[in-house]
Short mmCIF file of N, CA and C in Angstrom, two decimals:
data_model
loop_
_atom_site.label_atom_id
_atom_site.label_comp_id
_atom_site.label_asym_id
_atom_site.label_seq_id
_atom_site.Cartn_x
_atom_site.Cartn_y
_atom_site.Cartn_z
N MET A 1 136.66 119.61 118.60
CA MET A 1 135.87 119.14 118.93
C MET A 1 134.86 120.65 119.16
N VAL A 2 133.68 120.67 119.31
CA VAL A 2 132.98 121.96 119.61
C VAL A 2 132.85 122.09 120.89
N SER A 3 133.01 123.03 121.35
CA SER A 3 132.58 123.26 122.95
C SER A 3 131.23 123.50 123.26
N ALA A 4 131.40 123.13 124.69
CA ALA A 4 129.76 123.42 125.25
C ALA A 4 129.28 125.05 124.88
N THR A 5 130.29 125.91 125.13
CA THR A 5 129.72 127.13 124.69
C THR A 5 129.31 127.50 123.54
N GLN A 6 130.03 127.03 122.53
CA GLN A 6 129.45 127.17 120.98
C GLN A 6 128.47 126.41 120.67
N LEU A 7 128.10 125.60 121.55
CA LEU A 7 126.87 124.70 121.22
C LEU A 7 125.76 125.29 122.12
N GLN A 8 126.19 126.01 123.28
CA GLN A 8 125.00 126.81 123.86
C GLN A 8 124.49 128.04 123.10
N ARG A 9 125.52 128.70 122.38
CA ARG A 9 125.00 129.34 121.37
C ARG A 9 124.42 128.98 120.57
N GLN A 10 124.80 127.96 119.77
CA GLN A 10 124.17 127.42 118.59
C GLN A 10 122.60 127.02 119.17
N TYR A 11 122.28 126.73 120.21
CA TYR A 11 120.98 126.34 120.85
C TYR A 11 120.11 127.39 120.88
N ALA A 12 120.84 128.75 121.42
CA ALA A 12 119.86 129.79 121.69
C ALA A 12 119.42 130.36 120.32
N GLU A 13 120.36 130.31 119.50
CA GLU A 13 120.03 130.91 118.32
C GLU A 13 119.27 130.12 117.20
N TYR A 14 119.08 128.79 117.69
CA TYR A 14 118.16 127.89 116.97
C TYR A 14 116.74 127.90 117.50
N THR A 15 116.70 128.07 118.90
CA THR A 15 115.88 128.32 119.86
C THR A 15 114.82 129.40 119.31
N THR A 16 115.49 130.45 119.34
CA THR A 16 115.13 132.02 118.85
C THR A 16 114.57 131.88 117.61
N SER A 17 114.96 131.23 116.45
CA SER A 17 114.86 131.29 115.17
C SER A 17 113.17 130.68 115.17
N LEU A 18 113.17 129.22 115.96
CA LEU A 18 112.12 128.49 116.39
C LEU A 18 110.43 129.78 116.54
N TYR A 19 111.16 130.34 117.78
CA TYR A 19 109.83 131.33 118.09
C TYR A 19 109.65 132.35 116.96
N HIS A 20 110.81 133.11 116.34
CA HIS A 20 110.81 133.83 115.13
C HIS A 20 109.84 133.74 114.10
N GLU A 21 110.31 132.06 113.95
CA GLU A 21 109.48 131.52 112.53
C GLU A 21 108.04 130.96 112.94
N GLY A 22 107.74 131.04 114.19
CA GLY A 22 106.15 130.98 114.63
C GLY A 22 106.54 129.39 114.85
N TYR A 23 107.11 128.58 114.96
CA TYR A 23 106.95 127.22 115.58
C TYR A 23 106.73 126.90 116.83
N LEU A 24 107.31 127.68 117.55
CA LEU A 24 107.11 127.53 119.31
C LEU A 24 106.43 129.05 119.71
N ASN A 25 105.99 128.74 120.59
CA ASN A 25 105.47 129.98 121.29
C ASN A 25 105.91 129.99 122.85
N ASP A 26 105.36 130.71 123.93
CA ASP A 26 105.63 130.85 125.20
C ASP A 26 105.17 129.92 126.08
N GLN A 27 104.36 128.91 125.41
CA GLN A 27 103.93 127.99 126.32
C GLN A 27 105.08 126.73 126.11
N PHE A 28 105.86 126.77 125.20
CA PHE A 28 106.97 125.90 125.31
C PHE A 28 108.14 126.16 126.24
N THR A 29 108.29 127.52 126.27
CA THR A 29 109.23 128.06 127.46
C THR A 29 108.66 127.72 128.66
N GLN A 30 107.50 127.67 129.01
CA GLN A 30 106.91 127.40 130.40
C GLN A 30 107.16 125.94 130.62
N LEU A 31 107.19 124.88 129.57
CA LEU A 31 107.25 123.86 129.56
C LEU A 31 108.98 123.53 130.05
N GLN A 32 109.82 124.38 129.44
CA GLN A 32 110.91 123.79 129.64
C GLN A 32 111.16 124.22 131.09
N LYS A 33 110.95 125.23 131.65
CA LYS A 33 111.13 125.68 133.01
C LYS A 33 110.55 124.95 134.10
N LEU A 34 109.68 123.70 133.97
CA LEU A 34 109.29 123.13 134.49
C LEU A 34 110.21 121.78 134.53
N GLN A 35 111.17 121.69 133.93
CA GLN A 35 112.24 120.40 133.88
C GLN A 35 113.38 120.99 134.66
N ASP A 36 113.62 119.79 135.42
CA ASP A 36 114.78 120.07 136.27
C ASP A 36 115.77 118.52 136.33
N GLU A 37 116.47 118.82 137.41
CA GLU A 37 117.34 117.89 137.49
C GLU A 37 116.74 116.30 137.79
N SER A 38 115.75 116.78 138.78
CA SER A 38 115.07 115.26 139.11
C SER A 38 114.09 114.20 138.20
N ASP A 39 114.10 115.46 136.90
CA ASP A 39 113.26 114.74 135.58
C ASP A 39 113.93 115.45 134.65
N PRO A 40 115.30 115.35 133.99
CA PRO A 40 115.48 115.87 133.12
C PRO A 40 115.32 115.56 131.61
N ASP A 41 114.54 114.57 131.64
CA ASP A 41 113.95 113.85 130.35
C ASP A 41 112.30 114.50 130.21
N PHE A 42 112.10 115.28 131.15
CA PHE A 42 110.50 115.61 131.16
C PHE A 42 109.99 116.30 129.61
N LEU A 43 110.81 117.27 129.21
CA LEU A 43 110.47 117.79 128.23
C LEU A 43 110.52 116.97 126.68
N VAL A 44 111.39 115.89 126.60
CA VAL A 44 111.45 115.03 125.62
C VAL A 44 110.72 113.77 125.89
N GLY A 45 110.22 113.64 126.84
CA GLY A 45 108.97 112.81 127.13
C GLY A 45 107.77 113.46 126.49
N LEU A 46 107.46 114.58 127.19
CA LEU A 46 106.09 115.18 126.74
C LEU A 46 105.99 115.60 125.25
N VAL A 47 106.94 115.93 124.48
CA VAL A 47 107.26 115.99 123.04
C VAL A 47 106.75 114.72 122.36
N SER A 48 107.81 113.93 122.83
CA SER A 48 107.45 112.29 122.40
C SER A 48 105.92 112.06 122.11
N VAL A 49 105.40 111.71 123.48
CA VAL A 49 103.88 111.68 123.31
C VAL A 49 103.17 112.88 122.43
N PHE A 50 103.36 114.12 122.30
CA PHE A 50 102.90 114.60 121.55
C PHE A 50 102.64 114.03 119.95
N ILE A 51 104.38 113.89 119.43
CA ILE A 51 104.59 112.96 118.32
C ILE A 51 103.67 112.20 117.73
N ASP A 52 103.82 111.35 119.10
CA ASP A 52 103.19 109.92 118.63
C ASP A 52 101.68 110.16 118.61
N ASP A 53 101.12 111.02 119.37
CA ASP A 53 99.64 110.87 119.64
C ASP A 53 99.27 111.92 118.40
N SER A 54 99.88 113.03 117.71
CA SER A 54 99.71 113.63 116.61
C SER A 54 99.78 112.85 115.27
N LYS A 55 100.85 111.76 115.24
CA LYS A 55 100.77 111.15 114.03
C LYS A 55 99.21 110.28 114.03
N LYS A 56 98.83 109.23 115.04
CA LYS A 56 97.90 108.93 115.27
C LYS A 56 96.57 109.78 114.83
N LEU A 57 96.43 110.82 115.52
CA LEU A 57 95.23 111.90 114.82
C LEU A 57 95.12 112.00 113.26
N LEU A 58 96.38 112.25 113.18
CA LEU A 58 96.63 112.80 111.43
C LEU A 58 95.95 111.44 110.85
N ASP A 59 96.55 110.27 111.28
CA ASP A 59 96.22 108.85 110.42
C ASP A 59 94.41 108.87 110.79
N THR A 60 94.37 109.03 111.65
CA THR A 60 92.98 109.16 111.99
C THR A 60 91.68 110.16 110.97
N LEU A 61 92.28 111.13 110.91
CA LEU A 61 91.81 112.10 110.25
C LEU A 61 91.87 112.05 108.35
N THR A 62 92.86 111.23 108.24
CA THR A 62 93.10 110.69 106.55
C THR A 62 92.28 109.92 106.62
N THR A 63 92.19 108.91 107.58
CA THR A 63 91.12 107.70 107.50
C THR A 63 89.50 108.34 107.26
N ALA A 64 89.19 109.22 108.05
CA ALA A 64 87.75 110.24 108.14
C ALA A 64 87.80 110.48 106.57
N PHE A 65 88.60 111.27 106.13
CA PHE A 65 87.93 111.54 104.76
C PHE A 65 87.98 110.66 103.51
N GLN A 66 88.66 109.66 103.76
CA GLN A 66 88.35 108.72 102.85
C GLN A 66 87.44 107.92 102.80
N GLN A 67 86.18 107.95 103.73
CA GLN A 67 85.25 107.32 103.85
C GLN A 67 83.93 108.01 102.91
N LYS A 68 83.21 107.65 102.68
CA LYS A 68 81.83 108.04 101.66
C LYS A 68 81.46 109.22 101.91
N THR A 69 80.91 109.28 103.30
CA THR A 69 80.26 110.39 103.91
C THR A 69 81.39 110.77 105.39
N VAL A 70 81.61 111.98 105.15
CA VAL A 70 82.61 112.55 106.30
C VAL A 70 81.79 113.01 107.49
N ASP A 71 81.97 112.34 108.33
CA ASP A 71 81.70 112.74 109.67
C ASP A 71 82.10 114.25 110.36
N TYR A 72 81.92 115.37 110.00
CA TYR A 72 82.55 116.73 110.17
C TYR A 72 82.36 116.80 111.82
N LYS A 73 81.57 116.36 112.28
CA LYS A 73 81.35 116.71 114.00
C LYS A 73 82.56 115.81 114.52
N GLN A 74 82.64 114.41 114.21
CA GLN A 74 83.58 113.79 114.75
C GLN A 74 84.98 114.04 114.30
N VAL A 75 85.34 114.52 113.01
CA VAL A 75 86.56 115.10 112.68
C VAL A 75 86.81 116.45 113.36
N SER A 76 85.93 117.23 113.47
CA SER A 76 86.05 118.50 114.41
C SER A 76 86.47 117.98 115.94
N LEU A 77 85.92 116.99 116.49
CA LEU A 77 86.46 116.50 117.76
C LEU A 77 87.90 116.10 117.57
N HIS A 78 88.15 115.73 116.93
CA HIS A 78 89.79 114.92 116.79
C HIS A 78 90.43 116.29 116.39
N VAL A 79 89.92 117.43 115.67
CA VAL A 79 90.92 118.40 115.17
C VAL A 79 90.69 119.08 116.61
N HIS A 80 89.77 119.37 117.28
CA HIS A 80 89.94 120.21 118.89
C HIS A 80 90.88 119.48 119.52
N ARG A 81 91.05 117.91 119.46
CA ARG A 81 92.12 117.44 120.57
C ARG A 81 93.38 117.60 119.61
N PHE A 82 93.62 117.76 118.95
CA PHE A 82 94.68 117.96 117.76
C PHE A 82 95.34 119.57 118.19
N LYS A 83 94.18 120.54 118.19
CA LYS A 83 94.64 122.17 118.49
C LYS A 83 95.00 121.88 120.00
N GLY A 84 94.22 121.44 121.23
CA GLY A 84 94.57 121.20 122.32
C GLY A 84 96.15 120.79 122.55
N SER A 85 96.24 119.97 122.20
CA SER A 85 97.78 119.25 122.33
C SER A 85 98.75 120.11 121.83
N SER A 86 98.68 120.78 120.53
CA SER A 86 99.58 121.31 119.88
C SER A 86 99.49 122.70 120.74
N SER A 87 98.34 123.19 121.41
CA SER A 87 98.60 124.38 122.18
C SER A 87 99.60 124.17 123.22
N ASN A 88 99.38 122.77 123.95
CA ASN A 88 99.79 122.54 125.27
C ASN A 88 101.29 122.47 125.26
N ILE A 89 101.49 121.92 123.83
CA ILE A 89 103.38 121.96 123.83
C ILE A 89 103.90 123.07 123.07
N GLY A 90 103.23 124.15 122.75
CA GLY A 90 103.57 125.32 122.11
C GLY A 90 103.88 125.13 120.77
N ALA A 91 103.51 124.34 120.24
CA ALA A 91 103.32 124.34 118.56
C ALA A 91 102.52 125.29 117.80
N GLN A 92 103.06 126.45 117.71
CA GLN A 92 101.73 127.61 117.00
C GLN A 92 101.59 127.13 115.67
N ARG A 93 102.28 127.13 114.77
CA ARG A 93 102.03 127.06 113.68
C ARG A 93 100.99 126.13 113.42
N LEU A 94 101.28 124.85 113.78
CA LEU A 94 100.44 123.36 113.88
C LEU A 94 98.74 123.98 114.75
N MET A 95 99.08 124.66 115.72
CA MET A 95 97.62 125.09 116.38
C MET A 95 97.10 125.95 115.48
N ARG A 96 97.55 126.86 114.86
CA ARG A 96 96.83 127.91 113.80
C ARG A 96 96.30 126.99 112.64
N VAL A 97 96.70 126.14 112.42
CA VAL A 97 96.21 125.08 110.97
C VAL A 97 94.89 124.50 111.87
N CYS A 98 94.91 124.28 112.98
CA CYS A 98 93.70 123.47 113.56
C CYS A 98 92.72 124.32 113.77
N VAL A 99 93.13 125.61 114.18
CA VAL A 99 91.76 126.59 113.98
C VAL A 99 91.35 126.74 113.16
N LEU A 100 91.77 126.68 111.80
CA LEU A 100 91.36 126.84 110.61
C LEU A 100 90.38 125.90 110.03
N PHE A 101 90.96 124.56 110.71
CA PHE A 101 90.59 123.42 110.25
C PHE A 101 88.88 123.01 110.89
N ILE A 102 89.04 123.67 112.13
CA ILE A 102 87.82 123.47 112.95
C ILE A 102 86.91 124.51 112.07
N ASN A 103 86.87 125.40 111.75
CA ASN A 103 86.26 126.48 111.12
C ASN A 103 85.68 125.79 109.79
N TYR A 104 86.36 125.17 109.36
CA TYR A 104 85.97 124.45 107.82
C TYR A 104 85.23 123.39 108.23
N CYS A 105 85.28 122.61 109.15
CA CYS A 105 84.36 121.64 109.29
C CYS A 105 83.17 121.99 109.54
N LYS A 106 83.01 123.31 110.74
CA LYS A 106 81.40 123.70 110.68
C LYS A 106 80.84 123.92 109.64
N GLU A 107 81.50 124.43 108.74
CA GLU A 107 81.01 124.80 107.55
C GLU A 107 80.75 123.69 106.49
N LYS A 108 81.35 122.37 106.76
CA LYS A 108 81.32 121.31 106.21
C LYS A 108 81.95 121.52 104.77
N ASN A 109 82.90 122.41 104.72
CA ASN A 109 83.76 122.78 103.74
C ASN A 109 84.92 121.46 103.32
N LEU A 110 84.48 120.52 102.27
CA LEU A 110 85.54 119.44 102.24
C LEU A 110 86.83 119.77 101.53
N ASP A 111 86.58 121.18 100.59
CA ASP A 111 88.17 121.07 100.38
C ASP A 111 89.13 121.81 100.99
N GLY A 112 88.35 122.68 101.97
CA GLY A 112 88.60 123.36 102.80
C GLY A 112 89.29 122.58 103.83
N CYS A 113 88.73 121.51 104.48
CA CYS A 113 89.25 120.65 105.38
C CYS A 113 90.26 119.68 104.81
N LEU A 114 90.28 119.50 103.62
CA LEU A 114 91.47 118.55 102.72
C LEU A 114 92.74 119.17 102.77
N TRP A 115 92.14 120.60 102.58
CA TRP A 115 93.98 121.65 102.33
C TRP A 115 94.17 121.75 103.70
N CYS A 116 93.55 121.93 104.79
CA CYS A 116 93.93 122.08 106.22
C CYS A 116 94.47 120.40 106.81
N LEU A 117 93.70 119.46 106.08
CA LEU A 117 94.80 118.09 106.60
C LEU A 117 96.06 118.18 106.05
N GLN A 118 96.45 118.49 104.77
CA GLN A 118 97.37 118.57 103.95
C GLN A 118 98.52 119.66 104.70
N GLN A 119 97.91 120.90 105.43
CA GLN A 119 98.75 121.77 106.20
C GLN A 119 99.37 121.06 107.04
N ALA A 120 98.10 120.07 107.95
CA ALA A 120 98.46 120.14 109.35
C ALA A 120 99.69 118.77 109.06
N ASN A 121 99.38 117.97 108.02
CA ASN A 121 100.66 117.38 108.07
C ASN A 121 101.96 117.93 107.84
N HIS A 122 101.92 118.85 106.75
CA HIS A 122 103.30 119.33 106.53
C HIS A 122 103.90 120.08 107.94
N GLU A 123 103.13 120.84 108.74
CA GLU A 123 103.28 121.48 109.83
C GLU A 123 103.83 120.38 110.92
N TYR A 124 103.14 119.08 110.77
CA TYR A 124 103.81 118.09 111.88
C TYR A 124 104.73 117.84 111.41
N ILE A 125 105.14 117.49 110.54
CA ILE A 125 106.45 116.97 109.70
C ILE A 125 107.76 117.98 110.10
N LEU A 126 107.29 119.39 109.80
CA LEU A 126 108.29 120.26 110.17
C LEU A 126 108.61 120.58 111.85
N VAL A 127 107.65 120.62 112.39
CA VAL A 127 107.61 120.89 114.10
C VAL A 127 108.33 119.87 114.58
N ARG A 128 107.91 118.35 113.95
CA ARG A 128 108.77 117.32 114.47
C ARG A 128 110.39 117.45 114.23
N SER A 129 110.70 117.64 113.34
CA SER A 129 112.13 117.86 112.90
C SER A 129 112.75 118.66 113.49
N LYS A 130 112.47 120.03 113.86
CA LYS A 130 112.39 121.29 114.68
C LYS A 130 113.09 120.52 116.06
N PHE A 131 111.79 120.11 116.46
CA PHE A 131 111.95 119.32 117.90
C PHE A 131 113.11 118.45 118.09
N LYS A 132 113.29 117.22 117.14
CA LYS A 132 114.23 116.20 116.86
C LYS A 132 115.76 117.43 117.18
N ALA A 133 115.96 118.16 115.89
CA ALA A 133 117.01 118.82 116.09
C ALA A 133 117.65 119.58 117.61
N LEU A 134 116.58 120.00 118.01
CA LEU A 134 116.54 120.89 119.11
C LEU A 134 116.89 119.92 120.52
N PHE A 135 116.58 118.73 120.55
CA PHE A 135 116.81 117.71 121.50
C PHE A 135 118.40 116.96 120.94
N LYS A 136 118.63 116.83 119.66
CA LYS A 136 119.71 116.71 119.53
C LYS A 136 120.86 117.69 120.28
N LEU A 137 120.66 118.86 119.96
CA LEU A 137 121.54 119.92 120.40
C LEU A 137 121.70 119.66 121.94
N GLU A 138 120.61 119.51 122.69
CA GLU A 138 120.58 119.56 124.43
C GLU A 138 121.51 118.33 124.54
N LYS A 139 121.53 117.14 124.07
CA LYS A 139 122.43 116.15 124.35
C LYS A 139 123.69 116.45 123.98
N GLN A 140 124.12 117.23 122.74
CA GLN A 140 125.46 117.59 122.51
C GLN A 140 126.15 118.31 123.46
N ILE A 141 125.35 119.47 123.96
CA ILE A 141 125.43 120.30 125.07
C ILE A 141 126.11 119.89 126.21
N LEU A 142 125.11 118.74 126.77
CA LEU A 142 125.14 117.96 128.22
C LEU A 142 126.28 116.93 127.91
N LYS A 143 126.77 116.61 126.74
CA LYS A 143 127.90 115.61 126.42
C LYS A 143 129.04 116.43 126.83
N ALA A 144 129.16 117.39 125.97
CA ALA A 144 130.32 118.62 126.37
C ALA A 144 130.42 118.98 127.42
N GLY A 145 129.52 118.75 128.69
CA GLY A 145 129.87 119.26 130.01
C GLY A 145 129.05 120.56 130.13
N GLY A 146 128.29 120.91 129.09
CA GLY A 146 127.28 121.99 129.61
C GLY A 146 126.29 121.83 130.21
N SER A 147 125.13 123.36 130.36
CA SER A 147 124.01 123.02 130.69
C SER A 147 122.92 123.93 129.63
N ILE A 148 121.84 123.21 129.68
CA ILE A 148 120.98 123.74 128.48
C ILE A 148 120.51 125.44 128.90
N PRO A 149 120.62 126.21 127.73
CA PRO A 149 120.39 127.60 128.33
C PRO A 149 118.66 127.64 128.02
N MET A 150 118.24 128.25 128.97
CA MET A 150 116.67 128.61 129.30
C MET A 150 116.52 129.93 128.20
N MET A 151 115.34 129.94 127.78
CA MET A 151 115.06 130.88 126.82
C MET A 151 114.25 132.04 127.83
N GLU A 152 114.24 133.38 127.62
CA GLU A 152 113.17 133.92 128.55
C GLU A 152 112.22 134.26 128.13
#
């Protein structure tokens, strides 16, 4: 049986790696600090909404590029929303792809936009799996009687 202390160490190392690899930034840390005993699932709920909304946005963007004529203004609005939600949750790598995506929309650069869409899908899948692993570790820590270590 893995102790709460060992799980907490794993959690700290994993979270640190997410910051070092650019998946998360300080915004995520700020959100963690908002979670308390009165709403222990605050962050999980917030991330779940982000994951669901992001999937819908990616589906919408995919559909937009399957049209005969691409409405770059509409695509840009969707990508701005995606950038905002990525920024709000602290998903730094995804946000950076969105910034580039917006620039390609301004240029009406189809190849650039399609590349960004592919990258956004890729980063979304990666950050979703990182969040899942992080929350799984949190559950294991709580089940073992420990508390979630806070990042500084």
